[in-house]
Amino acid sequence: MKGLCERYPMDYEDMKTWYDGYSFRQMGHIYSPNSVMNAIQNGEIQNYWTQTETFESLKKYIGMDFDGLKEAITRMLGGESVGIKISTFQNDITSFANKNDVLTLLVHLGYLAYDSERREAFIPNLEVAEVFEDAVGNEQWGAVGKAIAESEQSL
């Protein structure tokens, strides 16, 4: 990523804040490839995330605060991780038994990252944080996402 940022005049720390956040033990950090390429091609770091129809349907669960889901997302927008139990998920995107099912689906769709050692989910970067802010449609959430970006830049 640093090499790409040097080759194309892009700020590495901004790219990291916006598009990093996924990692695997054997591979290290994984950036959102579609977003990185769009940023390089357009010469502009912004939100290039493509929402799925599945996420649109999940908005209703967030809004209803399904099994404490809204609180969990609020905590993640504040920079926290939340514990989830992924083993009960049945790969069924229409019938959710609890917030763990919804959060696990969001991990599968890339909206959340998952730390397998701590068994916690978190919002991986600013780009995805903006998607969640839009999903809840509340100005208060926008300020939280900006606070996440500022805290990540200070790391």
Tab-separated table of C-alpha atoms in Angstrom:
chain	number	residue	atom	x	y	z
A	1	MET	CA	0.000	0.000	0.000
A	2	LYS	CA	2.832	2.366	0.813
A	3	GLY	CA	4.319	1.656	-2.620
A	4	LEU	CA	1.044	2.467	-4.351
A	5	CYS	CA	0.741	5.694	-2.390
A	6	GLU	CA	4.260	6.677	-3.405
A	7	ARG	CA	3.719	5.748	-7.066
A	8	TYR	CA	0.432	7.626	-7.228
A	9	PRO	CA	0.472	10.755	-5.080
A	10	MET	CA	-1.862	9.578	-2.316
A	11	ASP	CA	-1.534	10.089	1.429
A	12	TYR	CA	-0.805	6.695	2.994
A	13	GLU	CA	-2.310	7.544	6.400
A	14	ASP	CA	-5.535	8.743	4.777
A	15	MET	CA	-5.744	5.565	2.680
A	16	LYS	CA	-5.196	3.502	5.811
A	17	THR	CA	-7.898	5.367	7.752
A	18	TRP	CA	-10.409	5.054	4.946
A	19	TYR	CA	-9.772	1.590	3.477
A	20	ASP	CA	-7.764	-0.600	5.905
A	21	GLY	CA	-9.097	-2.553	8.827
A	22	TYR	CA	-9.305	-6.132	7.681
A	23	SER	CA	-6.474	-8.490	8.589
A	24	PHE	CA	-5.671	-12.159	8.613
A	25	ARG	CA	-2.839	-13.854	10.484
A	26	GLN	CA	-1.270	-15.344	7.362
A	27	MET	CA	-1.820	-12.317	5.111
A	28	GLY	CA	-1.549	-9.209	7.253
A	29	HIS	CA	-3.597	-6.132	6.437
A	30	ILE	CA	-6.131	-6.218	3.633
A	31	TYR	CA	-7.421	-2.973	2.159
A	32	SER	CA	-10.688	-2.665	0.261
A	33	PRO	CA	-9.343	-3.208	-3.292
A	34	ASN	CA	-12.265	-1.598	-5.120
A	35	SER	CA	-12.059	1.524	-2.995
A	36	VAL	CA	-8.264	1.775	-3.242
A	37	MET	CA	-8.353	1.504	-7.036
A	38	ASN	CA	-11.154	4.063	-7.303
A	39	ALA	CA	-9.243	6.475	-5.051
A	40	ILE	CA	-6.100	6.085	-7.165
A	41	GLN	CA	-7.957	6.413	-10.481
A	42	ASN	CA	-9.927	9.452	-9.302
A	43	GLY	CA	-7.077	10.971	-7.301
A	44	GLU	CA	-9.492	11.438	-4.425
A	45	ILE	CA	-10.015	9.618	-1.149
A	46	GLN	CA	-13.728	9.305	-0.486
A	47	ASN	CA	-16.395	6.697	0.096
A	48	TYR	CA	-16.527	4.204	-2.791
A	49	TRP	CA	-18.292	1.465	-0.861
A	50	THR	CA	-21.004	-0.297	-2.841
A	51	GLN	CA	-23.954	-1.177	-0.681
A	52	THR	CA	-25.763	-4.444	-1.251
A	53	GLU	CA	-29.471	-5.079	-1.240
A	54	THR	CA	-28.851	-7.310	1.783
A	55	PHE	CA	-27.542	-4.380	3.790
A	56	GLU	CA	-30.591	-2.344	2.839
A	57	SER	CA	-32.779	-5.028	4.374
A	58	LEU	CA	-30.604	-5.140	7.498
A	59	LYS	CA	-31.246	-1.428	8.112
A	60	LYS	CA	-34.687	-2.294	9.451
A	61	TYR	CA	-33.152	-4.526	12.125
A	62	ILE	CA	-30.753	-1.771	13.108
A	63	GLY	CA	-33.570	0.759	13.295
A	64	MET	CA	-35.757	-1.562	15.352
A	65	ASP	CA	-32.847	-2.185	17.709
A	66	PHE	CA	-33.262	-5.929	17.075
A	67	ASP	CA	-31.962	-7.733	20.177
A	68	GLY	CA	-29.722	-4.791	21.159
A	69	LEU	CA	-28.223	-4.433	17.668
A	70	LYS	CA	-28.399	-0.642	17.578
A	71	GLU	CA	-26.487	-0.391	20.858
A	72	ALA	CA	-23.807	-2.745	19.507
A	73	ILE	CA	-23.428	-0.652	16.352
A	74	THR	CA	-23.339	2.543	18.387
A	75	ARG	CA	-20.505	1.096	20.435
A	76	MET	CA	-18.644	0.064	17.285
A	77	LEU	CA	-19.099	3.531	15.776
A	78	GLY	CA	-17.493	4.801	18.965
A	79	GLY	CA	-14.419	2.700	18.198
A	80	GLU	CA	-15.218	-0.319	20.379
A	81	SER	CA	-15.357	-3.978	19.423
A	82	VAL	CA	-18.308	-6.125	20.436
A	83	GLY	CA	-18.278	-9.798	21.277
A	84	ILE	CA	-20.234	-12.046	18.940
A	85	LYS	CA	-20.922	-15.737	18.724
A	86	ILE	CA	-20.599	-16.704	15.067
A	87	SER	CA	-21.148	-20.453	15.484
A	88	THR	CA	-24.961	-20.221	15.555
A	89	PHE	CA	-25.282	-18.426	12.188
A	90	GLN	CA	-27.144	-20.620	9.672
A	91	ASN	CA	-26.223	-18.776	6.419
A	92	ASP	CA	-29.807	-17.630	6.197
A	93	ILE	CA	-30.267	-13.960	5.383
A	94	THR	CA	-33.977	-13.849	6.088
A	95	SER	CA	-34.488	-15.331	9.546
A	96	PHE	CA	-32.364	-14.009	12.358
A	97	ALA	CA	-32.646	-15.423	15.861
A	98	ASN	CA	-30.593	-12.712	17.573
A	99	LYS	CA	-28.132	-9.864	17.027
A	100	ASN	CA	-25.255	-12.362	16.713
A	101	ASP	CA	-26.828	-13.654	13.493
A	102	VAL	CA	-27.102	-10.145	12.044
A	103	LEU	CA	-23.568	-9.185	13.108
A	104	THR	CA	-22.175	-12.429	11.676
A	105	LEU	CA	-23.862	-11.749	8.350
A	106	LEU	CA	-22.357	-8.243	8.379
A	107	VAL	CA	-18.936	-9.847	8.886
A	108	HIS	CA	-19.563	-12.146	5.902
A	109	LEU	CA	-20.603	-9.173	3.767
A	110	GLY	CA	-17.500	-7.169	4.746
A	111	TYR	CA	-19.344	-4.477	6.685
A	112	LEU	CA	-17.647	-5.634	9.871
A	113	ALA	CA	-14.233	-7.109	10.548
A	114	TYR	CA	-13.815	-10.009	12.952
A	115	ASP	CA	-11.021	-10.727	15.409
A	116	SER	CA	-11.091	-14.515	15.751
A	117	GLU	CA	-8.809	-14.576	18.780
A	118	ARG	CA	-10.945	-12.169	20.802
A	119	ARG	CA	-14.196	-13.251	19.093
A	120	GLU	CA	-15.166	-9.653	18.511
A	121	ALA	CA	-16.511	-7.684	15.582
A	122	PHE	CA	-15.681	-4.075	14.764
A	123	ILE	CA	-16.155	-1.474	12.053
A	124	PRO	CA	-12.967	-1.750	10.012
A	125	ASN	CA	-12.477	1.755	8.658
A	126	LEU	CA	-13.937	5.202	8.040
A	127	GLU	CA	-15.473	4.238	4.716
A	128	VAL	CA	-17.628	1.532	6.299
A	129	ALA	CA	-18.327	3.716	9.340
A	130	GLU	CA	-19.965	6.204	6.966
A	131	VAL	CA	-22.181	3.432	5.595
A	132	PHE	CA	-23.378	2.645	9.117
A	133	GLU	CA	-23.920	6.340	9.815
A	134	ASP	CA	-26.121	6.546	6.719
A	135	ALA	CA	-27.969	3.397	7.787
A	136	VAL	CA	-29.034	4.858	11.074
A	137	GLY	CA	-29.790	8.227	9.490
A	138	ASN	CA	-28.968	10.276	12.547
A	139	GLU	CA	-26.693	13.331	12.570
A	140	GLN	CA	-25.361	12.341	15.978
A	141	TRP	CA	-23.770	9.233	14.438
A	142	GLY	CA	-21.840	11.320	11.882
A	143	ALA	CA	-19.849	13.017	14.623
A	144	VAL	CA	-18.971	9.634	16.088
A	145	GLY	CA	-17.555	8.424	12.761
A	146	LYS	CA	-15.364	11.510	12.473
A	147	ALA	CA	-14.105	10.865	16.003
A	148	ILE	CA	-13.127	7.355	14.891
A	149	ALA	CA	-11.073	8.780	12.034
A	150	GLU	CA	-9.309	11.218	14.343
A	151	SER	CA	-8.521	8.497	16.876
A	152	GLU	CA	-7.168	6.176	14.147
A	153	GLN	CA	-4.916	8.942	12.821
A	154	SER	CA	-3.415	9.427	16.268
A	155	LEU	CA	-2.427	5.717	16.509
